[in-house]
PDB file of C-alpha atoms in Angstrom:
ATOM      1  CA  MET A   1       1.820 -18.048  24.603  1.00  0.00           C
ATOM      2  CA  VAL A   2       0.560 -20.646  22.186  1.00  0.00           C
ATOM      3  CA  LEU A   3      -1.334 -19.527  19.103  1.00  0.00           C
ATOM      4  CA  ARG A   4      -4.630 -21.333  18.641  1.00  0.00           C
ATOM      5  CA  SER A   5      -4.781 -20.994  14.871  1.00  0.00           C
ATOM      6  CA  LYS A   6      -3.787 -23.886  12.642  1.00  0.00           C
ATOM      7  CA  SER A   7      -3.506 -22.387   9.151  1.00  0.00           C
ATOM      8  CA  PRO A   8      -0.830 -19.833   8.150  1.00  0.00           C
ATOM      9  CA  ASP A   9      -3.474 -17.224   7.247  1.00  0.00           C
ATOM     10  CA  MET A  10      -5.169 -17.542  10.620  1.00  0.00           C
ATOM     11  CA  VAL A  11      -1.808 -17.419  12.440  1.00  0.00           C
ATOM     12  CA  ARG A  12      -1.060 -14.132  10.655  1.00  0.00           C
ATOM     13  CA  GLN A  13      -4.486 -12.823  11.667  1.00  0.00           C
ATOM     14  CA  GLU A  14      -3.982 -13.861  15.295  1.00  0.00           C
ATOM     15  CA  VAL A  15      -0.518 -12.278  15.488  1.00  0.00           C
ATOM     16  CA  TYR A  16      -1.881  -9.095  13.890  1.00  0.00           C
ATOM     17  CA  ALA A  17      -4.694  -9.007  16.468  1.00  0.00           C
ATOM     18  CA  LEU A  18      -2.174  -9.389  19.318  1.00  0.00           C
ATOM     19  CA  LEU A  19      -0.087  -6.549  17.894  1.00  0.00           C
ATOM     20  CA  CYS A  20      -3.214  -4.356  17.658  1.00  0.00           C
ATOM     21  CA  VAL A  21      -4.067  -5.053  21.308  1.00  0.00           C
ATOM     22  CA  TYR A  22      -0.458  -4.320  22.336  1.00  0.00           C
ATOM     23  CA  HIS A  23      -0.550  -1.014  20.445  1.00  0.00           C
ATOM     24  CA  ALA A  24      -3.928  -0.092  21.968  1.00  0.00           C
ATOM     25  CA  ILE A  25      -2.639  -0.716  25.504  1.00  0.00           C
ATOM     26  CA  ARG A  26       0.540   1.290  24.851  1.00  0.00           C
ATOM     27  CA  HIS A  27      -1.633   4.129  23.502  1.00  0.00           C
ATOM     28  CA  LEU A  28      -3.776   3.919  26.647  1.00  0.00           C
ATOM     29  CA  ILE A  29      -0.626   4.170  28.778  1.00  0.00           C
ATOM     30  CA  ALA A  30       0.578   7.230  26.847  1.00  0.00           C
ATOM     31  CA  THR A  31      -2.882   8.813  27.094  1.00  0.00           C
ATOM     32  CA  ALA A  32      -2.947   8.227  30.848  1.00  0.00           C
ATOM     33  CA  ALA A  33       0.537   9.644  31.403  1.00  0.00           C
ATOM     34  CA  GLU A  34       0.226  12.771  29.238  1.00  0.00           C
ATOM     35  CA  PRO A  35      -2.070  15.013  31.348  1.00  0.00           C
ATOM     36  CA  THR A  36      -0.058  14.394  34.499  1.00  0.00           C
ATOM     37  CA  GLY A  37       3.320  14.918  32.831  1.00  0.00           C
ATOM     38  CA  MET A  38       4.281  11.450  34.018  1.00  0.00           C
ATOM     39  CA  ASP A  39       6.864   9.364  32.146  1.00  0.00           C
ATOM     40  CA  PRO A  40       4.885   6.570  30.371  1.00  0.00           C
ATOM     41  CA  ASP A  41       7.758   4.179  31.153  1.00  0.00           C
ATOM     42  CA  ARG A  42       6.784   4.349  34.823  1.00  0.00           C
ATOM     43  CA  ILE A  43       3.487   2.602  34.037  1.00  0.00           C
ATOM     44  CA  SER A  44       3.881  -1.150  33.886  1.00  0.00           C
ATOM     45  CA  PHE A  45       2.409  -2.845  30.797  1.00  0.00           C
ATOM     46  CA  THR A  46       1.059  -5.683  32.954  1.00  0.00           C
ATOM     47  CA  ARG A  47      -1.178  -3.469  35.099  1.00  0.00           C
ATOM     48  CA  PRO A  48      -3.236  -1.987  32.208  1.00  0.00           C
ATOM     49  CA  LEU A  49      -3.423  -5.424  30.582  1.00  0.00           C
ATOM     50  CA  GLN A  50      -4.859  -6.915  33.771  1.00  0.00           C
ATOM     51  CA  ALA A  51      -7.260  -3.983  34.195  1.00  0.00           C
ATOM     52  CA  VAL A  52      -8.569  -4.295  30.643  1.00  0.00           C
ATOM     53  CA  ARG A  53      -8.952  -8.072  30.986  1.00  0.00           C
ATOM     54  CA  ARG A  54     -10.870  -7.638  34.231  1.00  0.00           C
ATOM     55  CA  LEU A  55     -13.136  -4.838  33.011  1.00  0.00           C
ATOM     56  CA  VAL A  56     -13.953  -6.184  29.556  1.00  0.00           C
ATOM     57  CA  SER A  57     -16.004  -9.326  29.183  1.00  0.00           C
ATOM     58  CA  ASP A  58     -16.121 -11.526  26.096  1.00  0.00           C
ATOM     59  CA  GLU A  59     -19.879 -11.979  26.371  1.00  0.00           C
ATOM     60  CA  ALA A  60     -21.058  -8.457  25.672  1.00  0.00           C
ATOM     61  CA  ALA A  61     -20.219  -5.725  23.202  1.00  0.00           C
ATOM     62  CA  LEU A  62     -19.684  -2.348  24.797  1.00  0.00           C
ATOM     63  CA  PRO A  63     -21.719   0.656  23.695  1.00  0.00           C
ATOM     64  CA  PRO A  64     -19.684   3.847  23.095  1.00  0.00           C
ATOM     65  CA  CYS A  65     -20.715   5.434  26.401  1.00  0.00           C
ATOM     66  CA  ALA A  66     -19.606   2.344  28.342  1.00  0.00           C
ATOM     67  CA  LEU A  67     -16.326   2.278  26.446  1.00  0.00           C
ATOM     68  CA  ALA A  68     -15.536   5.850  27.494  1.00  0.00           C
ATOM     69  CA  ASP A  69     -16.251   4.950  31.129  1.00  0.00           C
ATOM     70  CA  LEU A  70     -14.060   1.853  30.808  1.00  0.00           C
ATOM     71  CA  VAL A  71     -11.156   3.898  29.469  1.00  0.00           C
ATOM     72  CA  ASP A  72     -11.542   6.399  32.317  1.00  0.00           C
ATOM     73  CA  ASP A  73     -11.570   3.563  34.884  1.00  0.00           C
ATOM     74  CA  VAL A  74      -8.442   1.972  33.424  1.00  0.00           C
ATOM     75  CA  ILE A  75      -6.613   5.319  33.254  1.00  0.00           C
ATOM     76  CA  HIS A  76      -7.497   6.050  36.889  1.00  0.00           C
ATOM     77  CA  GLU A  77      -6.294   2.608  37.966  1.00  0.00           C
ATOM     78  CA  ILE A  78      -3.010   2.587  36.064  1.00  0.00           C
ATOM     79  CA  THR A  79      -1.948   6.073  37.169  1.00  0.00           C
ATOM     80  CA  ASP A  80      -2.433   5.250  40.853  1.00  0.00           C
ATOM     81  CA  PRO A  81       0.928   6.235  42.426  1.00  0.00           C
ATOM     82  CA  ARG A  82       0.963   3.058  44.526  1.00  0.00           C
ATOM     83  CA  HIS A  83       1.332   0.965  41.374  1.00  0.00           C
ATOM     84  CA  LEU A  84       3.900   2.962  39.400  1.00  0.00           C
ATOM     85  CA  LEU A  85       7.331   1.606  38.593  1.00  0.00           C
ATOM     86  CA  PRO A  86      10.332   3.431  40.065  1.00  0.00           C
ATOM     87  CA  ALA A  87      11.616   6.291  37.932  1.00  0.00           C
ATOM     88  CA  ALA A  88      13.815   4.834  35.230  1.00  0.00           C
ATOM     89  CA  CYS A  89      17.371   6.049  34.876  1.00  0.00           C
ATOM     90  CA  VAL A  90      17.767   6.317  31.144  1.00  0.00           C
ATOM     91  CA  PRO A  91      21.333   7.031  30.039  1.00  0.00           C
ATOM     92  CA  ALA A  92      21.847   9.666  27.387  1.00  0.00           C
ATOM     93  CA  SER A  93      21.964   8.095  23.955  1.00  0.00           C
ATOM     94  CA  ALA A  94      25.052   8.354  21.791  1.00  0.00           C
ATOM     95  CA  SER A  95      23.172  10.575  19.369  1.00  0.00           C
ATOM     96  CA  ASN A  96      22.698  13.168  22.131  1.00  0.00           C
ATOM     97  CA  ALA A  97      26.334  13.053  23.198  1.00  0.00           C
ATOM     98  CA  GLY A  98      27.574  14.914  20.125  1.00  0.00           C
ATOM     99  CA  PRO A  99      29.880  13.828  17.346  1.00  0.00           C
ATOM    100  CA  ASP A 100      32.430  11.159  18.058  1.00  0.00           C
ATOM    101  CA  ALA A 101      35.875  12.710  18.475  1.00  0.00           C
ATOM    102  CA  ASP A 102      37.514   9.648  16.946  1.00  0.00           C
ATOM    103  CA  SER A 103      35.367   9.815  13.816  1.00  0.00           C
ATOM    104  CA  PRO A 104      37.339  10.244  10.571  1.00  0.00           C
ATOM    105  CA  ASP A 105      34.962  13.052   9.605  1.00  0.00           C
ATOM    106  CA  ASN A 106      36.142  15.099  12.583  1.00  0.00           C
ATOM    107  CA  ALA A 107      39.844  14.481  12.132  1.00  0.00           C
ATOM    108  CA  THR A 108      42.029  17.547  11.790  1.00  0.00           C
ATOM    109  CA  GLU A 109      45.441  17.658  10.201  1.00  0.00           C
TER     110      GLU A 109
END
């Protein structure tokens, strides 16, 4: 992606805006997954991004009631089982595995 801004201040503003949009879409994914007990990692980031791009136009501002309907439409679309990613196999992290037996703190004499 190429930033359109030319000055450093505007580049910062554009990057900040992109981060805000990213955060909003991740929040939408978490909101959609929560009531169903679904793992949010099973929802692709691309699908909600495409849905939001398709349903939101640059020409018109959305009134609050239309925004609520838009969010409901996107949530319904992104939680469609046909479009979910396969269940991820996440290995247990080292922090959950317990203390390291070779650690000097655990050494016994």
